[in-house]
PDB file of C-alpha atoms in Angstrom:
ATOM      1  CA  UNK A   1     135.754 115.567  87.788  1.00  0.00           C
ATOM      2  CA  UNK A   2     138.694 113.385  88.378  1.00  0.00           C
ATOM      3  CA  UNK A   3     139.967 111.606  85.513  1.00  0.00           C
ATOM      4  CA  UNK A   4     138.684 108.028  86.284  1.00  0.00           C
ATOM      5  CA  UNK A   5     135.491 109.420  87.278  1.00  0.00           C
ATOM      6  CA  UNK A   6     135.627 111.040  83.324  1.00  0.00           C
ATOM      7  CA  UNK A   7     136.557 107.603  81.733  1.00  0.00           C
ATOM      8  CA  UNK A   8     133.979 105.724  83.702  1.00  0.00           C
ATOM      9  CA  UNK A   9     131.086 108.082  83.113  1.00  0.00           C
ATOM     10  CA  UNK A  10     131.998 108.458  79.272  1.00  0.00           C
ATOM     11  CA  UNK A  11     131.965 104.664  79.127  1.00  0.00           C
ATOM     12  CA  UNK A  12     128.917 104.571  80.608  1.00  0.00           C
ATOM     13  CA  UNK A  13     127.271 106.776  77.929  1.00  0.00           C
ATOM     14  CA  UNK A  14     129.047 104.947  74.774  1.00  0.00           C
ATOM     15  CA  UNK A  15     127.414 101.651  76.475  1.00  0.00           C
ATOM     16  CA  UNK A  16     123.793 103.311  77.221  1.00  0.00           C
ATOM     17  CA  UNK A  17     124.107 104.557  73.466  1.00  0.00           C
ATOM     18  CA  UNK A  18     125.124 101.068  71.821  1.00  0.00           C
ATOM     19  CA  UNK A  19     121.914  99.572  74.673  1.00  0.00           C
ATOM     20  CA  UNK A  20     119.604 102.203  73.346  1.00  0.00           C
ATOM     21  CA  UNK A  21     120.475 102.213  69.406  1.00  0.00           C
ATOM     22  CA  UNK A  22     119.808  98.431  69.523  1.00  0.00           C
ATOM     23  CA  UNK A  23     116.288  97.882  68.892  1.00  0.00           C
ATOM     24  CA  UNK A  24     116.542 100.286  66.330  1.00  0.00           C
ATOM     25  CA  UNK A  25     119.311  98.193  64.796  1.00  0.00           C
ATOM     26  CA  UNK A  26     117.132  94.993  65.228  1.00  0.00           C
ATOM     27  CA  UNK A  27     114.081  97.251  63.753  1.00  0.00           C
ATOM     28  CA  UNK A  28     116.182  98.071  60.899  1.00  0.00           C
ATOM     29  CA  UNK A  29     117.632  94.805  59.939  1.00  0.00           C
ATOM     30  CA  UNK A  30     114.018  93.067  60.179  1.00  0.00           C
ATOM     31  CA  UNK A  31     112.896  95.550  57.743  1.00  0.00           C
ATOM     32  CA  UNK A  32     115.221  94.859  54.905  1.00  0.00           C
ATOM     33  CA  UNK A  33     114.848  91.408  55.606  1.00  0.00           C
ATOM     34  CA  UNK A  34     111.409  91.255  55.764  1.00  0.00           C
ATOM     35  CA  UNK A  35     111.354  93.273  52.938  1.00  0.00           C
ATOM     36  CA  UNK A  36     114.362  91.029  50.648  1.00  0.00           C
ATOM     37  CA  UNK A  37     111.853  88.051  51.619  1.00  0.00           C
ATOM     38  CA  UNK A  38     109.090  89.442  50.371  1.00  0.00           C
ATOM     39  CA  UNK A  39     110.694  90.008  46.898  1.00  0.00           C
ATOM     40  CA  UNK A  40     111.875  87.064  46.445  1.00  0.00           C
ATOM     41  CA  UNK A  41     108.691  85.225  47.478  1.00  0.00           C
ATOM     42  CA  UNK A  42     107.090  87.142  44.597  1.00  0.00           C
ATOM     43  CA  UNK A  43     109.562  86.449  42.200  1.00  0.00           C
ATOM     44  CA  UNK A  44     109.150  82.771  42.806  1.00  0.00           C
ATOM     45  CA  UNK A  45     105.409  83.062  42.753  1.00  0.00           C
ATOM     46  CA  UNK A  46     104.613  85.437  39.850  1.00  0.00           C
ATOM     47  CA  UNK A  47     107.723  85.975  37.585  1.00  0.00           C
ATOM     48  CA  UNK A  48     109.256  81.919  37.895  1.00  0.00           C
ATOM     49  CA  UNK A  49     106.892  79.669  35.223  1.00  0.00           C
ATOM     50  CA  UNK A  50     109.065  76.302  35.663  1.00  0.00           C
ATOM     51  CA  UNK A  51     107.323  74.532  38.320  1.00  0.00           C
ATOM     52  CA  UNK A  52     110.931  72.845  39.168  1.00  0.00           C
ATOM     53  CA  UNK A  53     112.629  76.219  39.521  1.00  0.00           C
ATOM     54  CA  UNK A  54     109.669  77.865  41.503  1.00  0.00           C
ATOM     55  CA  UNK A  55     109.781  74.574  44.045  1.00  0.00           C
ATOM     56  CA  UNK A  56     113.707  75.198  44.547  1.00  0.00           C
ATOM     57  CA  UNK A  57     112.752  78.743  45.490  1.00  0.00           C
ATOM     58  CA  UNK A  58     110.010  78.262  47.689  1.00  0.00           C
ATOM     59  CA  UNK A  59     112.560  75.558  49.264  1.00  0.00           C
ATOM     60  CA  UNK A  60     115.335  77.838  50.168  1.00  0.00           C
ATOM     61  CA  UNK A  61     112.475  80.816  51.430  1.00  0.00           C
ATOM     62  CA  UNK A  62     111.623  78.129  54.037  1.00  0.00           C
ATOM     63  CA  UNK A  63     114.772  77.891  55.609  1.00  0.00           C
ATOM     64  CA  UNK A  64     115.513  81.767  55.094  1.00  0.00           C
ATOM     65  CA  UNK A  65     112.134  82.228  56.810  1.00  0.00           C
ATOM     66  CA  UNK A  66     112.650  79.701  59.275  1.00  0.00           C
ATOM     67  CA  UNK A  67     116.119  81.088  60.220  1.00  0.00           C
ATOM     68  CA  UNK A  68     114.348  84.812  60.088  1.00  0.00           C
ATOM     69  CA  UNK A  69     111.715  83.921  62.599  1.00  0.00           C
ATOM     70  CA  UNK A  70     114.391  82.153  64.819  1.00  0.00           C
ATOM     71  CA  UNK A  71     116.511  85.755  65.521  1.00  0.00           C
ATOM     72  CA  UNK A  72     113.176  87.374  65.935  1.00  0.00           C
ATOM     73  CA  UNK A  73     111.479  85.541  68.098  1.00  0.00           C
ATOM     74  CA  UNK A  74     108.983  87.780  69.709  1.00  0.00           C
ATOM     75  CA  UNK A  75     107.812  89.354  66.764  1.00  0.00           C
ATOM     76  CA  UNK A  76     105.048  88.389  64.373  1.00  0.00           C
ATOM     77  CA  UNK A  77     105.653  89.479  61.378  1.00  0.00           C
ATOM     78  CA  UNK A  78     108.566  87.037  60.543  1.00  0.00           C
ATOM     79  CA  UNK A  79     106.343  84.030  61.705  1.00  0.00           C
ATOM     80  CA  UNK A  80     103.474  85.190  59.291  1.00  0.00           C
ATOM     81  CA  UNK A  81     106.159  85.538  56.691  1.00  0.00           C
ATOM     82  CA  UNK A  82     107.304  81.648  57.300  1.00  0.00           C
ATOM     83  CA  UNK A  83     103.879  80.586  57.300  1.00  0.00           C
ATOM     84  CA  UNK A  84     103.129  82.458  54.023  1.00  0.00           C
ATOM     85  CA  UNK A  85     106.006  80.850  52.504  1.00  0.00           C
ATOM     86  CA  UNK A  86     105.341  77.338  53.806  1.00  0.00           C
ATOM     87  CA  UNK A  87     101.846  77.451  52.924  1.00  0.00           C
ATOM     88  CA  UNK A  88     102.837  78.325  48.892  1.00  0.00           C
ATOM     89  CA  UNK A  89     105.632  75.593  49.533  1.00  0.00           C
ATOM     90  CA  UNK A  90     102.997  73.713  50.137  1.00  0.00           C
ATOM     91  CA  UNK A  91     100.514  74.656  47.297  1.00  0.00           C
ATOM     92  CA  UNK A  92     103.594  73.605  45.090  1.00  0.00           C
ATOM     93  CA  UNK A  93     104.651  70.247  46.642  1.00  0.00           C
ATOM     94  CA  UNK A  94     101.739  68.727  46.459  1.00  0.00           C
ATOM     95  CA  UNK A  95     100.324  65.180  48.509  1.00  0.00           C
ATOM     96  CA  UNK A  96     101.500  64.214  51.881  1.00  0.00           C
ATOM     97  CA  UNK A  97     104.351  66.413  51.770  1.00  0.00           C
ATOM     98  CA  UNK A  98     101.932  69.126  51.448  1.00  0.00           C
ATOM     99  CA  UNK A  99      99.950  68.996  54.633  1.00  0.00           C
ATOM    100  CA  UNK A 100     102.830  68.414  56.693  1.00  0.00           C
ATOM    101  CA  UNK A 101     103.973  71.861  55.344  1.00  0.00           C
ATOM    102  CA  UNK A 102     100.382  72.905  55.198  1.00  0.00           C
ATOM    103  CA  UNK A 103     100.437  72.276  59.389  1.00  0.00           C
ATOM    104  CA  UNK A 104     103.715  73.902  59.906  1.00  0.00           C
ATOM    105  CA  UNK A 105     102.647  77.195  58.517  1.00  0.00           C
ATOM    106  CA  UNK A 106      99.117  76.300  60.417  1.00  0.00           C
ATOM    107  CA  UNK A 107     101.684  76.402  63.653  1.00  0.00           C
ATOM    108  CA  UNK A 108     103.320  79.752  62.483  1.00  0.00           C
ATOM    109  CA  UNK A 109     101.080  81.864  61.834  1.00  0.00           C
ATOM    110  CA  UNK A 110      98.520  80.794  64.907  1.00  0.00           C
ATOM    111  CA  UNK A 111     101.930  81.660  67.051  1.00  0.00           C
ATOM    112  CA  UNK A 112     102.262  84.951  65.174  1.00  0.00           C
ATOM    113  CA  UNK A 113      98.398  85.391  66.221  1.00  0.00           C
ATOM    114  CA  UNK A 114      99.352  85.316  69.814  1.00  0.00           C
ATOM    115  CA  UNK A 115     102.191  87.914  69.564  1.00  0.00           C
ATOM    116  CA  UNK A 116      99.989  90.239  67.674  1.00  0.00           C
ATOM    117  CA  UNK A 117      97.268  89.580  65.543  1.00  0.00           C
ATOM    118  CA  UNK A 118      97.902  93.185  64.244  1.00  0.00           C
ATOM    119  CA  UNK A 119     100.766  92.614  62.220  1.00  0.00           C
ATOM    120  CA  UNK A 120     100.889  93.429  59.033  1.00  0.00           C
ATOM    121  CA  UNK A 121      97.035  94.608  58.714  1.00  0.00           C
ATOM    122  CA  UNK A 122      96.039  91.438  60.086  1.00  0.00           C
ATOM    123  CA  UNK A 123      98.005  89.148  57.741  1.00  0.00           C
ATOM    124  CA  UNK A 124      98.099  86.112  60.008  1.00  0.00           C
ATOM    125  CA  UNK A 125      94.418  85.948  59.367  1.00  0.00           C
ATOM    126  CA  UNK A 126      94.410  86.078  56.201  1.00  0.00           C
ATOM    127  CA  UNK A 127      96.865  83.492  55.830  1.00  0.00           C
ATOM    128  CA  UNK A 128      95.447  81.391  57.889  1.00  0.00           C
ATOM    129  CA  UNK A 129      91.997  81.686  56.270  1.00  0.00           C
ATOM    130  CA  UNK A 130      93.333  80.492  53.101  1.00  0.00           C
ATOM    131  CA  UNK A 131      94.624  77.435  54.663  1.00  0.00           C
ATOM    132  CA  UNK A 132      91.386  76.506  55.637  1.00  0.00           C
ATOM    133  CA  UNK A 133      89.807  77.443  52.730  1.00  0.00           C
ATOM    134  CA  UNK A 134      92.096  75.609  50.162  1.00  0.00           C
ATOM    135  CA  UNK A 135      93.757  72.498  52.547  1.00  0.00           C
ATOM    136  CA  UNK A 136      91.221  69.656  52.019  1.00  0.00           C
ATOM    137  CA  UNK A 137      88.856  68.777  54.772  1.00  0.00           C
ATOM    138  CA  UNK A 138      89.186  65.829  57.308  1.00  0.00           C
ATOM    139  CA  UNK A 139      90.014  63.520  57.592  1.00  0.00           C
ATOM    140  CA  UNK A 140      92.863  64.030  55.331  1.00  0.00           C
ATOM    141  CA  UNK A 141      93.264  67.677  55.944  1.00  0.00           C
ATOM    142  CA  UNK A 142      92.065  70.465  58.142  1.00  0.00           C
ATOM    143  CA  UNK A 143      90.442  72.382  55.726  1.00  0.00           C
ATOM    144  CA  UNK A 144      87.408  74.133  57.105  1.00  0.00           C
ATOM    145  CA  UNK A 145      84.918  76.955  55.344  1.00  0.00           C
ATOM    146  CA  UNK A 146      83.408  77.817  58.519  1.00  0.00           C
ATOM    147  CA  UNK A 147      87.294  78.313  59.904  1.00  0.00           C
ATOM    148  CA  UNK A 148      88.134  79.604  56.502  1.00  0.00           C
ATOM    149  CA  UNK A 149      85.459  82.718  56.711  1.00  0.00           C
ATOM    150  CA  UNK A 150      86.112  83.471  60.770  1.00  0.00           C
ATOM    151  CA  UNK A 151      89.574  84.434  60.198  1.00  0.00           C
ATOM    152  CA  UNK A 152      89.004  85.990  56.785  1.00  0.00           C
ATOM    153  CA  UNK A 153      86.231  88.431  58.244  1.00  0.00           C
ATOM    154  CA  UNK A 154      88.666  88.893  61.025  1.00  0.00           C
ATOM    155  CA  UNK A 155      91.111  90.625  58.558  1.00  0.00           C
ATOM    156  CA  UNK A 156      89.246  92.283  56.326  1.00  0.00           C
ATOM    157  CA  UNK A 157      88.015  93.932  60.076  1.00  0.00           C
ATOM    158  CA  UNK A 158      91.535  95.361  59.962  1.00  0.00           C
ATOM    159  CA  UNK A 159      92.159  95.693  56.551  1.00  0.00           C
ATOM    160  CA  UNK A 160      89.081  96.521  54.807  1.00  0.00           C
ATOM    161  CA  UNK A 161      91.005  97.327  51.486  1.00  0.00           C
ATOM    162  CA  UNK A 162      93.660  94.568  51.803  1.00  0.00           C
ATOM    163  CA  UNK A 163      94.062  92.981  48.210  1.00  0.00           C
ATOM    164  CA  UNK A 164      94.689  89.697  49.703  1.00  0.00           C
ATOM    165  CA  UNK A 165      91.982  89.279  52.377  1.00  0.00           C
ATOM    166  CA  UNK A 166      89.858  90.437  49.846  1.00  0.00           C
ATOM    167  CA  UNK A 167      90.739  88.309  47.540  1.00  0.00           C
ATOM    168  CA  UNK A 168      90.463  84.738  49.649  1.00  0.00           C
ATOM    169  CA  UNK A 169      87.425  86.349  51.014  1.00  0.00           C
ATOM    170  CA  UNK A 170      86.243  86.493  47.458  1.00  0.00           C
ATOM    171  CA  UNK A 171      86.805  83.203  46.671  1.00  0.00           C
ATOM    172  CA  UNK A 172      85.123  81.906  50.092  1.00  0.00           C
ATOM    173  CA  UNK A 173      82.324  83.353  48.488  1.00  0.00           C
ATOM    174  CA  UNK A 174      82.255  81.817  45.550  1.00  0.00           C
ATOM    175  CA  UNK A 175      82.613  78.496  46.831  1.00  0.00           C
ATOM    176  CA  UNK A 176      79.835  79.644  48.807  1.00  0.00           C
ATOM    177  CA  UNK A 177      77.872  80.284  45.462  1.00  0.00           C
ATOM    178  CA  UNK A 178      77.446  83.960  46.570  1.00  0.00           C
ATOM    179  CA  UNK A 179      78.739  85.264  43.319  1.00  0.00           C
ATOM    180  CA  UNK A 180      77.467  88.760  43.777  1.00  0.00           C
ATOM    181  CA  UNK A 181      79.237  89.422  47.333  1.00  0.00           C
ATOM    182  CA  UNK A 182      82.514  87.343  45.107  1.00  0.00           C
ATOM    183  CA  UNK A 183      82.262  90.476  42.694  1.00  0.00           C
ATOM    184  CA  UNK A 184      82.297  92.820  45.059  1.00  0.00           C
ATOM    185  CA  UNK A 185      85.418  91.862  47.116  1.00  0.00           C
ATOM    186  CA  UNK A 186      87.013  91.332  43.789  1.00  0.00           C
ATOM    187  CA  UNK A 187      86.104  94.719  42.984  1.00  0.00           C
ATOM    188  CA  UNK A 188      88.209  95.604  45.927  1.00  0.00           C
ATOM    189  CA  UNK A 189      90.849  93.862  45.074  1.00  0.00           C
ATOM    190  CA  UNK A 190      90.891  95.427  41.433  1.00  0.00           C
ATOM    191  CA  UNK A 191      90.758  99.143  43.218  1.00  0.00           C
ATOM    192  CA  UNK A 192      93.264  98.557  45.799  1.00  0.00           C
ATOM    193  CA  UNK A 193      95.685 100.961  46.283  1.00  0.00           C
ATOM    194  CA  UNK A 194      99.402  99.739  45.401  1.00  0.00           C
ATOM    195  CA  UNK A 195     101.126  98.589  48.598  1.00  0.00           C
ATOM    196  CA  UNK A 196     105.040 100.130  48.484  1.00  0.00           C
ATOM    197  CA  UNK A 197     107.361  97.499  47.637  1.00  0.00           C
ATOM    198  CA  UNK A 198     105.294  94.960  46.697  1.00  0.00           C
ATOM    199  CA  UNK A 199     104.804  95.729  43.038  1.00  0.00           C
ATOM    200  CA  UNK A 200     105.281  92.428  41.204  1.00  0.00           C
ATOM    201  CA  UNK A 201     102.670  90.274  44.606  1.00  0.00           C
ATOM    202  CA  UNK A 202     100.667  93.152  43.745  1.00  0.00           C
ATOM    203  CA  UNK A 203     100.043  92.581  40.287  1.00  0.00           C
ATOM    204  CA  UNK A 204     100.084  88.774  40.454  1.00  0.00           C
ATOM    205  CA  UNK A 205      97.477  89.036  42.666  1.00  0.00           C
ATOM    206  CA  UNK A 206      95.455  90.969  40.325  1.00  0.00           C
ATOM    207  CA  UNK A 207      96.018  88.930  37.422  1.00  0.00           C
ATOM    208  CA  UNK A 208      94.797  85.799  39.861  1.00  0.00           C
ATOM    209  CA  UNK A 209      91.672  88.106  40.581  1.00  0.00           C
ATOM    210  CA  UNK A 210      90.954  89.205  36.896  1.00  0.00           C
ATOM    211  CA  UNK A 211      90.962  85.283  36.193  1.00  0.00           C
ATOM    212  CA  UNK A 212      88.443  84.607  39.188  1.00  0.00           C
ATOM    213  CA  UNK A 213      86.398  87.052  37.904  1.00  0.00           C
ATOM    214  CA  UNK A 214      86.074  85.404  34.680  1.00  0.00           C
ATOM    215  CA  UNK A 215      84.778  82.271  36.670  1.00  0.00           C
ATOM    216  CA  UNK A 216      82.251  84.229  38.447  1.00  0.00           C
ATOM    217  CA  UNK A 217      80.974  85.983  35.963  1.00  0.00           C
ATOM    218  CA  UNK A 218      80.355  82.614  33.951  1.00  0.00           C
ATOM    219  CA  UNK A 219      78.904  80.877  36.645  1.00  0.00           C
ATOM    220  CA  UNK A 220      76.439  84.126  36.984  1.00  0.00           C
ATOM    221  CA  UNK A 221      75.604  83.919  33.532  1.00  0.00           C
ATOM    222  CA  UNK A 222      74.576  80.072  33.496  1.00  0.00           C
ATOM    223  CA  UNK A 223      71.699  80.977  36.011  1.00  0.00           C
TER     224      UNK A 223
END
């Protein structure tokens, strides 16, 4: 092979390497950053008691998120993540703020839906089942049980063991004043296996269950 004919071809395979190591790449970086998100989302959730400090966190995770979603645009799982985090933002603002947050993650995570309502064992449903279960109904809000229990059956379809789908579906429930199905699903929650990295959501989550429990097991008692 003549020497130009050399350079050109080995070019040709450093630039179909680089082309095919990309997504890879792009897989890879998602993943930590999904993954740094997710920590510090629990941190500000479960391990930050000052209301001020856990607002300033939630703050910055929305523009982290938002910027996250924005170099990933065709895939879910960074939408459901800004959704998550805007819909706790939310939780944590408070009044008119809150369901113009509450709306934004509404927008997020019904996007995510129509990438793949897969991701993440169905997360966008659960998400957006505990909008509508805890945003207050019209015509301030959009909250909406009916809403609330489509999208919460939906992932529990997909993640039958999933501590959080179990757990909003569990407190459906018990707004529902079916406190015996409430127990169950927060049986579930109690027995789920540990999900890897997400130790401290994990056990915040249980706590919040434990304390739910408690509630349902009153209300039981008083009939």
């Amino acid at each position: 092979m003549k020497p130009c004919l050399m350079r050109a071809a080995a070019i040709a395979l450093i630039f179909l390497a680089v082309v095919a190591g990309a997504p890879a790449a792009l897989a890879d970086e998602l993943d930590d950053a999904l993954l740094a998100l997710q920590e510090r989302w629990a941190q500000a959730m479960y391990a930050t008691t000052d209301s001020d400090a856990r607002r300033e966190a939630l703050a910055r995770l929305t523009d982290e998120a938002d910027e996250l979603a924005a170099r990933h645009p065709r895939r879910a799982e960074p939408m459901i993540w800004e959704g998550i985090v805007l819909s706790t933002f939310a939780a944590e603002r408070g009044g008119f703020p809150a369901l113009r947050l509450a709306k934004q993650a509404r927008e997020r995570l019904e996007a995510a839906l129509r990438i793949d309502p897969n991701a993440l064992g169905g997360s966008a449903h659960t998400s957006l089942g505990a909008l509508y279960l805890r945003v207050p109904g019209p015509p301030f809000g959009f909250g909406d049980p009916d809403r609330a229990e489509e999208h919460l059956l939906a992932a529990l379809q997909l993640n039958p063991t999933g501590i959080d789908a179990n757990f909003f579906y569990a407190e459906h429930l018990f707004e529902m004043r079916d406190h015996a199905g409430a127990v169950r699903h927060l049986e579930r929650v109690l027995a789920a296996p540990p999900r890897p990295g997400r130790k401290l959501a994990d056990e915040g989550r249980r706590r919040e269950a434990e304390a739910l429990m408690r509630r349902v097991r009153a209300a039981m008692s008083e009939h």
